[in-house]
Short mmCIF file of C-alpha atoms in Angstrom, two decimals:
data_model
loop_
_atom_site.label_atom_id
_atom_site.label_comp_id
_atom_site.label_asym_id
_atom_site.label_seq_id
_atom_site.Cartn_x
_atom_site.Cartn_y
_atom_site.Cartn_z
CA MET A 1 -5.96 45.18 18.28
CA MET A 2 -3.58 43.20 20.46
CA ALA A 3 -5.23 41.67 23.21
CA GLN A 4 -6.62 43.49 26.74
CA SER A 5 -5.98 42.62 29.81
CA LEU A 6 -9.07 43.24 32.82
CA HIS A 7 -8.02 46.52 35.01
CA PRO A 8 -6.16 45.34 38.09
CA ARG A 9 -8.55 45.69 40.35
CA ILE A 10 -10.23 42.87 39.41
CA ARG A 11 -8.16 41.49 41.76
CA ILE A 12 -10.36 42.90 44.27
CA VAL A 13 -13.05 42.15 43.37
CA TRP A 14 -12.35 38.03 43.02
CA ILE A 15 -10.48 37.68 46.65
CA LEU A 16 -12.98 39.76 48.35
CA ARG A 17 -15.13 36.88 46.79
CA ALA A 18 -12.98 34.01 48.51
CA VAL A 19 -13.25 35.94 52.03
CA ILE A 20 -16.96 35.43 51.48
CA VAL A 21 -16.78 32.17 50.74
CA ALA A 22 -13.38 30.75 53.41
CA ALA A 23 -15.89 32.62 55.64
CA VAL A 24 -18.68 30.27 55.12
CA PHE A 25 -17.00 27.37 54.83
CA SER A 26 -15.45 28.09 58.80
CA LEU A 27 -18.82 28.44 59.90
CA PRO A 28 -19.06 24.01 59.87
CA PHE A 29 -15.97 23.38 61.87
CA ALA A 30 -17.15 26.45 64.01
CA GLY A 31 -20.27 24.51 64.96
CA GLY A 32 -18.06 21.25 66.25
CA PHE A 33 -15.86 23.29 67.81
CA TYR A 34 -19.30 25.10 69.95
CA ILE A 35 -20.08 21.55 70.46
CA GLY A 36 -16.72 20.09 71.44
CA ARG A 37 -15.98 17.88 68.94
CA LEU A 38 -13.22 20.59 67.36
CA PRO A 39 -10.58 21.73 68.46
CA MET A 40 -10.43 25.49 68.20
CA TRP A 41 -8.26 26.49 65.55
CA ALA A 42 -10.08 23.98 63.62
CA PRO A 43 -12.14 27.26 61.85
CA PHE A 44 -9.76 28.56 61.81
CA ALA A 45 -7.34 26.32 59.82
CA ALA A 46 -9.86 25.62 57.35
CA GLY A 47 -11.24 29.48 56.75
CA GLY A 48 -7.44 29.99 56.45
CA VAL A 49 -6.50 26.86 53.79
CA VAL A 50 -9.51 28.52 51.58
CA LEU A 51 -8.71 31.57 51.43
CA ALA A 52 -5.39 31.07 51.09
CA LEU A 53 -6.21 28.67 48.00
CA GLY A 54 -9.35 31.51 46.82
CA VAL A 55 -6.40 34.38 46.92
CA VAL A 56 -4.07 32.11 44.42
CA HIS A 57 -6.60 31.54 42.38
CA ALA A 58 -8.42 35.43 41.92
CA VAL A 59 -4.19 36.40 41.64
CA LEU A 60 -4.18 33.31 38.35
CA LYS A 61 -7.28 34.53 37.27
CA TYR A 62 -6.17 38.20 36.83
CA ARG A 63 -3.28 36.80 35.10
CA ARG A 64 -5.33 34.48 32.56
CA TRP A 65 -7.78 36.58 31.58
CA SER A 66 -7.67 38.40 28.27
CA TYR A 67 -9.59 39.15 25.20
CA GLU A 68 -9.65 41.07 22.21
CA ILE A 69 -11.74 42.53 19.21
CA ARG A 70 -11.01 41.81 15.88
CA GLU A 71 -12.62 42.82 12.55
CA ASP A 72 -14.08 39.03 12.81
CA ALA A 73 -14.82 38.18 16.87
CA LEU A 74 -14.50 38.52 19.75
CA TYR A 75 -11.60 36.63 21.29
CA LEU A 76 -12.18 35.30 25.48
CA ASP A 77 -9.06 33.24 26.93
CA ARG A 78 -9.71 32.97 30.18
CA GLY A 79 -9.30 30.24 33.06
CA VAL A 80 -7.06 28.47 35.73
CA VAL A 81 -7.48 25.29 36.09
CA THR A 82 -9.79 24.49 32.93
CA GLN A 83 -8.40 27.13 30.46
CA VAL A 84 -10.85 28.14 27.92
CA ARG A 85 -10.71 30.44 24.47
CA THR A 86 -14.31 31.95 23.62
CA THR A 87 -14.89 33.04 20.04
CA VAL A 88 -17.71 35.41 19.74
CA PRO A 89 -18.09 36.30 16.28
CA LEU A 90 -19.93 39.49 15.42
CA VAL A 91 -22.66 38.90 13.06
CA ARG A 92 -23.95 36.46 16.18
CA ILE A 93 -24.01 39.61 18.85
CA GLN A 94 -27.83 40.67 19.56
CA HIS A 95 -26.99 43.20 22.43
CA VAL A 96 -24.40 44.77 24.55
CA ASP A 97 -24.53 46.04 28.13
CA SER A 98 -22.45 47.23 30.83
CA ARG A 99 -23.45 46.67 34.18
CA ARG A 100 -21.94 48.11 37.81
CA GLY A 101 -23.23 45.71 40.50
CA PRO A 102 -22.57 47.12 44.45
CA VAL A 103 -19.21 45.61 44.82
CA GLU A 104 -18.07 46.54 41.26
CA ARG A 105 -19.35 50.18 41.76
CA GLY A 106 -17.73 50.02 45.26
CA VAL A 107 -13.72 49.13 43.38
CA GLY A 108 -14.37 51.69 40.51
CA LEU A 109 -15.13 49.14 38.34
CA ALA A 110 -18.03 47.30 35.76
CA SER A 111 -18.42 44.39 33.44
CA CYS A 112 -19.47 44.76 29.70
CA VAL A 113 -21.69 41.63 28.34
CA VAL A 114 -22.10 40.38 25.58
CA TYR A 115 -25.76 38.51 24.09
CA THR A 116 -25.99 35.94 21.45
CA ALA A 117 -27.63 34.50 19.62
CA GLY A 118 -28.30 31.22 19.14
CA SER A 119 -28.96 28.95 22.41
CA ARG A 120 -29.98 29.90 25.82
CA GLY A 121 -27.44 31.22 28.11
CA ALA A 122 -25.17 32.31 24.87
CA ASP A 123 -23.73 35.77 26.59
CA VAL A 124 -20.22 36.37 28.04
CA ARG A 125 -18.88 38.87 30.18
CA ILE A 126 -15.73 40.40 30.50
CA PRO A 127 -14.81 41.83 34.21
CA GLY A 128 -12.86 43.71 35.62
CA LEU A 129 -13.08 47.34 33.20
CA THR A 130 -13.47 50.92 34.37
CA PRO A 131 -16.69 52.55 33.43
CA ASP A 132 -15.98 54.11 30.24
CA GLY A 133 -13.84 50.98 29.23
CA ALA A 134 -17.18 49.20 29.41
CA SER A 135 -19.15 52.28 28.08
CA ASP A 136 -16.09 52.03 25.20
CA LEU A 137 -15.98 48.37 24.67
CA ARG A 138 -20.17 48.00 24.49
CA GLU A 139 -20.04 51.03 21.15
CA GLU A 140 -16.69 49.67 19.91
CA LEU A 141 -19.03 46.01 19.48
CA LYS A 142 -21.95 47.21 18.53
CA ARG A 143 -20.07 49.62 16.06
CA LEU A 144 -18.90 46.83 14.77
CA ALA A 145 -21.88 44.19 15.16
CA ILE A 146 -23.60 46.41 12.52
CA ARG A 147 -20.94 46.80 10.45
CA ALA A 148 -20.99 43.11 10.09
CA ASP A 149 -24.77 42.65 9.70
CA GLY A 150 -26.35 45.30 8.46
CA GLU A 151 -28.24 48.06 10.97
CA ASP A 152 -30.65 45.27 12.41
CA ALA A 153 -27.77 43.52 14.28
CA VAL A 154 -27.75 45.48 17.68
#
């Protein structure tokens, strides 16, 4: 299987997150303006800078995110500042979920979460999938994990 990219609408989710972060970040600057210690443009400038950085990060994150399923493992490649390559051996997969949070449902997307044996919190999440794509990926990983480790794998 070739490396798969995420659905382009995931950028909307990540940009909405950047909008929220920018709004929260600009609140202290708005408070400084309100008490007369900062100029009126300070909250807008602070929020604008954080928003611009968040949008650039979302676009670069989308370009970098990919996953690939091979006969032996699930491979993930992601990250903007720090690039992370993760290999999840199929024999380590315990179970697989597909999820749809409220924002994801709003833009028609879902995620696939792969839980692995071993350490606590050892799970990987593949965002930006269509609901059918998340279900298909869940079933594909389940089938491959069972084949790799026998009927009790998933």
